[in-house]
PDB file of C-alpha atoms in Angstrom:
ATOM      1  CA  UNK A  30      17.010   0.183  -2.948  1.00 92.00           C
ATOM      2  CA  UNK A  31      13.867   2.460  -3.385  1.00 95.00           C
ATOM      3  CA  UNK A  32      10.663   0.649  -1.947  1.00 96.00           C
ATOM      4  CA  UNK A  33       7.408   1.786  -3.139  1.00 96.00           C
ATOM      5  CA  UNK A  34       5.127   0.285  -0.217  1.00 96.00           C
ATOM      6  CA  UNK A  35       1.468   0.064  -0.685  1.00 93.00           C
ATOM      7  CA  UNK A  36      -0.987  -1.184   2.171  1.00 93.00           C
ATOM      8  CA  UNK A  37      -4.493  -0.334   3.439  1.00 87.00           C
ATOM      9  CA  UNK A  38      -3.583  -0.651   7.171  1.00 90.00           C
ATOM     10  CA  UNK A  39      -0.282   0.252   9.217  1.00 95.00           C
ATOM     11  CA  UNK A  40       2.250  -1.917   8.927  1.00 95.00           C
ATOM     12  CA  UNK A  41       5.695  -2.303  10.938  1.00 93.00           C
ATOM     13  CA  UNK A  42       9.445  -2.452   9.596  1.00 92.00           C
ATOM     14  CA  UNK A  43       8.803  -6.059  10.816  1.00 91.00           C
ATOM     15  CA  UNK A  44       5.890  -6.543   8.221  1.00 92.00           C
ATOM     16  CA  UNK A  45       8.430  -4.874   5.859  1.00 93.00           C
ATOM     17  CA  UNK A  46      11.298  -6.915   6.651  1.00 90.00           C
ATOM     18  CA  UNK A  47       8.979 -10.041   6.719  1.00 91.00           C
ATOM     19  CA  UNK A  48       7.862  -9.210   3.393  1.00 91.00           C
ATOM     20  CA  UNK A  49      11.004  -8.467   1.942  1.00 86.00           C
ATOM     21  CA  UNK A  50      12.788 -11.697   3.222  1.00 80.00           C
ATOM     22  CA  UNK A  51      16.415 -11.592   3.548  1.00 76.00           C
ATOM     23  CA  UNK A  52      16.739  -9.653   0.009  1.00 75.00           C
ATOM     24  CA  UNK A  53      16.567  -6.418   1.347  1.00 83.00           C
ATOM     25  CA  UNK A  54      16.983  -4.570   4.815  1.00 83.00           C
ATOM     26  CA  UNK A  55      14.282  -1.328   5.397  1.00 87.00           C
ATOM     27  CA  UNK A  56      16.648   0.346   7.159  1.00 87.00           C
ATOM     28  CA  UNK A  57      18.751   0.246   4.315  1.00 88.00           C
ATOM     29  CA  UNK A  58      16.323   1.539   1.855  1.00 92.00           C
ATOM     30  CA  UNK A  59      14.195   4.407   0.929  1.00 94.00           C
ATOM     31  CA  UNK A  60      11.025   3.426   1.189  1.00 96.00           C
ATOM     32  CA  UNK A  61       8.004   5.361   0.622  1.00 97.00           C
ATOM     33  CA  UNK A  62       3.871   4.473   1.686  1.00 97.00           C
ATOM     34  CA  UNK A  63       1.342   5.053  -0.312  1.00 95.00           C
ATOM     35  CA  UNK A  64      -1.969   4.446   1.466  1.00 93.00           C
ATOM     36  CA  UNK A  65      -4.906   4.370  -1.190  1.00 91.00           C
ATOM     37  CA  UNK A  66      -8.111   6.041  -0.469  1.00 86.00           C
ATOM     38  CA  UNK A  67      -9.822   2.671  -0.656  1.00 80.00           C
ATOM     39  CA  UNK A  68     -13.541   1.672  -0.122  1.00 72.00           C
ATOM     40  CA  UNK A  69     -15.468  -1.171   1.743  1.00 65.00           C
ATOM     41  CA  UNK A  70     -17.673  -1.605  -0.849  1.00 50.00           C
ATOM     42  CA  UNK A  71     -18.716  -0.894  -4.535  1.00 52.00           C
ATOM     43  CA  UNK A  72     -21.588   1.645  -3.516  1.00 51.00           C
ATOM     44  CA  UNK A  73     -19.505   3.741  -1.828  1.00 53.00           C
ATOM     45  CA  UNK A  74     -17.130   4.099  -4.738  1.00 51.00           C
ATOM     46  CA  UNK A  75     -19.626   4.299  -6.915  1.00 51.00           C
ATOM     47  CA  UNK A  76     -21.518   7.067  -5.072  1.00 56.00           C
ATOM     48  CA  UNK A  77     -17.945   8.963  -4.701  1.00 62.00           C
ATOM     49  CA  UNK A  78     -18.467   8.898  -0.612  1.00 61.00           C
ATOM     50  CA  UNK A  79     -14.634   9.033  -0.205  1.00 71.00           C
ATOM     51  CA  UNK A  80     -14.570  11.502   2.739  1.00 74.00           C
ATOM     52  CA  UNK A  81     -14.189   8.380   5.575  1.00 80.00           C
ATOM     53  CA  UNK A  82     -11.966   6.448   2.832  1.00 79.00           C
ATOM     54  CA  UNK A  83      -9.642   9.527   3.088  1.00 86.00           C
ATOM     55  CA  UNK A  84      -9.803   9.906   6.560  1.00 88.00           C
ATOM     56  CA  UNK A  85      -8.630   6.555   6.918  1.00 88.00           C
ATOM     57  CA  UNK A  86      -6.008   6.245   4.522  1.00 91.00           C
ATOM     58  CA  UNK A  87      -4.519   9.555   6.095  1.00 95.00           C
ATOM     59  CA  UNK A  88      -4.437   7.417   9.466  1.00 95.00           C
ATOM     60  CA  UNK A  89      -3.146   4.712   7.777  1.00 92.00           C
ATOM     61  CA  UNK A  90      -0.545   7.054   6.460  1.00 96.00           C
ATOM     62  CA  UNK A  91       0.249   8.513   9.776  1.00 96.00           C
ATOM     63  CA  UNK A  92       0.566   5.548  11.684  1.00 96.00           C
ATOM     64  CA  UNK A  93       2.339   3.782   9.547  1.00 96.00           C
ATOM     65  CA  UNK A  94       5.211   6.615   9.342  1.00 95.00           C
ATOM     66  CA  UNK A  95       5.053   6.715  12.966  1.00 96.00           C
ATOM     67  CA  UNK A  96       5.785   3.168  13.715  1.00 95.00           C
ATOM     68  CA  UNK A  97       8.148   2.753  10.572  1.00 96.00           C
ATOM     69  CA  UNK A  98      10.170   5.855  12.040  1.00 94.00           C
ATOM     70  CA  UNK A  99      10.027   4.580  15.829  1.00 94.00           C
ATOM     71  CA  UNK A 100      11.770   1.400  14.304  1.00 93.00           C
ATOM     72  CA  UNK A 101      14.790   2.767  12.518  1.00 92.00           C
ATOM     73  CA  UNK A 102      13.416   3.215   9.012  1.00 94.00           C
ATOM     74  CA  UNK A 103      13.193   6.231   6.976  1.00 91.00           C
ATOM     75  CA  UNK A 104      10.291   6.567   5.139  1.00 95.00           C
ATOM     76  CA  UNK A 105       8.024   9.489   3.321  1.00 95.00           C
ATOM     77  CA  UNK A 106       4.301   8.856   3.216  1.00 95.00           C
ATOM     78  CA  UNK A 107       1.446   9.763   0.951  1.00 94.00           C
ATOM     79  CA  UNK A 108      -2.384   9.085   0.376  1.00 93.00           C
ATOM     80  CA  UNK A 109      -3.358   7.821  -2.907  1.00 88.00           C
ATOM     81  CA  UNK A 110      -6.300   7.661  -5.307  1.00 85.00           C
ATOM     82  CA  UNK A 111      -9.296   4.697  -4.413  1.00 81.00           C
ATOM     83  CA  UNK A 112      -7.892   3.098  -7.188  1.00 84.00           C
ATOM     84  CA  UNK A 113      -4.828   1.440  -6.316  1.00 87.00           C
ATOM     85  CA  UNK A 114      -3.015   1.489  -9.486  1.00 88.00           C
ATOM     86  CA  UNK A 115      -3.692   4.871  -9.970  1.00 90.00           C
ATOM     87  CA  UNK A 116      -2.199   5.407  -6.606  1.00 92.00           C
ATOM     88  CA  UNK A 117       1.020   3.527  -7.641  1.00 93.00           C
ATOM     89  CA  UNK A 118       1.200   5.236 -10.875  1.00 94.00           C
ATOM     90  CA  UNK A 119       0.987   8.179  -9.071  1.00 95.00           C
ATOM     91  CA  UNK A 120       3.572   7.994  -6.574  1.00 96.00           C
ATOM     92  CA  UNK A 121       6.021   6.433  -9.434  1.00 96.00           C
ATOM     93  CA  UNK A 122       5.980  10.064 -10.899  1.00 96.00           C
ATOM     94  CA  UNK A 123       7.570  11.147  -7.949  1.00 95.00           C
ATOM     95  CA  UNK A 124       9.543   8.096  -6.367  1.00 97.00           C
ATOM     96  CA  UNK A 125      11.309   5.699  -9.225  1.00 96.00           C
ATOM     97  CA  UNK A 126      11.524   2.667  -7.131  1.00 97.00           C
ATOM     98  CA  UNK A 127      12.891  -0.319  -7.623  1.00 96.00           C
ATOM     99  CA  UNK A 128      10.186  -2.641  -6.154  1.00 94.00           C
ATOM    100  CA  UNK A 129       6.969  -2.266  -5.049  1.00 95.00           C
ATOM    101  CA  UNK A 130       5.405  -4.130  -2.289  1.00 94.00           C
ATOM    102  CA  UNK A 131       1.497  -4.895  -1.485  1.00 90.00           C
ATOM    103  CA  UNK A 132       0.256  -5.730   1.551  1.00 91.00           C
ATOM    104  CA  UNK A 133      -3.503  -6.809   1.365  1.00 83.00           C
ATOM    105  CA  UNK A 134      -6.252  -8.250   3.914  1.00 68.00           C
ATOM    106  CA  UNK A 135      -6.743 -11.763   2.970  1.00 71.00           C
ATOM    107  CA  UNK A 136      -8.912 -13.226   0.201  1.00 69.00           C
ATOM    108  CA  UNK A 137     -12.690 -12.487   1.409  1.00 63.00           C
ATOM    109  CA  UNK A 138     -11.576 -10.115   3.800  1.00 61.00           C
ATOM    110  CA  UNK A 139     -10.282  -7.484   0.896  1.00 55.00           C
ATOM    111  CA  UNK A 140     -11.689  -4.002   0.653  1.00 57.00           C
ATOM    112  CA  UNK A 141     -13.067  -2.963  -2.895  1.00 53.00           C
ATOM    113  CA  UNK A 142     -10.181  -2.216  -5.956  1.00 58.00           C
ATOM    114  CA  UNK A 143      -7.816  -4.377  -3.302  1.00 61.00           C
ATOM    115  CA  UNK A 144      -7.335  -7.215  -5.306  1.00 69.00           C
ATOM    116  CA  UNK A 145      -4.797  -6.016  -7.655  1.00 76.00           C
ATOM    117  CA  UNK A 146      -3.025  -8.866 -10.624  1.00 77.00           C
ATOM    118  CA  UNK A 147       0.750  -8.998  -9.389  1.00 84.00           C
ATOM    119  CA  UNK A 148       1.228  -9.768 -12.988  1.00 89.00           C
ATOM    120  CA  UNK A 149      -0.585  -7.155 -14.566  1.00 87.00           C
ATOM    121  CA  UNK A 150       1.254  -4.319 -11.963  1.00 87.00           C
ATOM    122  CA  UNK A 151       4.436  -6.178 -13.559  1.00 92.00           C
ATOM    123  CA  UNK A 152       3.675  -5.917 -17.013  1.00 93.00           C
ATOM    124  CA  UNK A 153       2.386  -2.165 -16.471  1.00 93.00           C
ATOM    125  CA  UNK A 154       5.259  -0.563 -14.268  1.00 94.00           C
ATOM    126  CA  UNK A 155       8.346  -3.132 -15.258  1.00 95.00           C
ATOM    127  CA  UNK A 156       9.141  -3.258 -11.554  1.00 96.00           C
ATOM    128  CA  UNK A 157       9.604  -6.759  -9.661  1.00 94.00           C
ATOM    129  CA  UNK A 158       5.959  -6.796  -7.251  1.00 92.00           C
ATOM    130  CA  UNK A 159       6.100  -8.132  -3.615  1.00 91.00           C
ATOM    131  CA  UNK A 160       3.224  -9.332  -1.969  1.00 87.00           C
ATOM    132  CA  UNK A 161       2.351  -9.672   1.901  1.00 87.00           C
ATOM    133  CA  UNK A 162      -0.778 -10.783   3.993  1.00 84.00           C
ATOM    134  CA  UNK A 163      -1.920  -8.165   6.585  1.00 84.00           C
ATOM    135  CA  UNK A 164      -2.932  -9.328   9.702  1.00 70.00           C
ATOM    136  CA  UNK A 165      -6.127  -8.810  11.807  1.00 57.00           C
ATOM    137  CA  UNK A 166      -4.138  -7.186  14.173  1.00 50.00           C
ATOM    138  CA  UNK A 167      -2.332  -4.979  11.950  1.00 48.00           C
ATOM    139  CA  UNK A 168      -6.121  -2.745  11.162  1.00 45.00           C
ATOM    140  CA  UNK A 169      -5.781   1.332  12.531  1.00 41.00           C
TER     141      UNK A 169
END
């Protein structure tokens, strides 16, 4: 199975697995991370200050290959666009997965363009959406 993973902080093959439920083993699937360039807020998208979004997403990037690879899983790894379904649509050039999987900060803790529709990512890439919670302690 080909796992198109996108999150906004590092995340483990546990978060993975967790994420995945029994369906599907990481260490059984390509999987590749897609860490968008994402803002804190509205005026710094607006005012295109995206060098520390970038900056972070490439740690987020890094990290997240690091501790993915330290755990068993193989994985490629890629920085995306500030908006996140740009990002996706990007990446699905590249990588035809089979699923993609979100993991997001919770509700009123989101960064800006965070809050993607599962739906809508449905309807626009035909591809089955899973969704996970990041945890405070999962930040870079």
């Amino acid at each position: 199975m080909k796992l198109l993973v996108l999150t906004s902080e590092p995340i483990s093959a546990d978060q993975l697995r967790a994420a995945m439920g029994s369906d599907v083993d990481p260490k059984d699937s390509e999987v590749m991370i897609v860490a968008p360039a994402l803002q804190e807020s509205a005026l710094r998208f607006w005012f295109s200050d995206a060098d520390q979004a970038i900056a972070r997403a490439e740690a987020v990037r890094r990290e997240t290959l690091d501790r993915l690879g330290s755990e068993g899983v193989s994985a490629s790894a890629d920085t995306g666009e500030a908006d996140p379904l740009e990002a996706v649509q990007d990446a699905l050039l590249t990588f035809p997965a089979d699923r993609i999987v979100i993991f997001s900060h919770p509700e009123g803790e989101r960064l800006y363009r965070e809050d993607l529709d599962d739906r809508e990512l449905e309807q626009r890439f035909g591809l089955p959406i899973d969704r996970a919670q990041l945890s405070p302690d999962s930040s870079a």
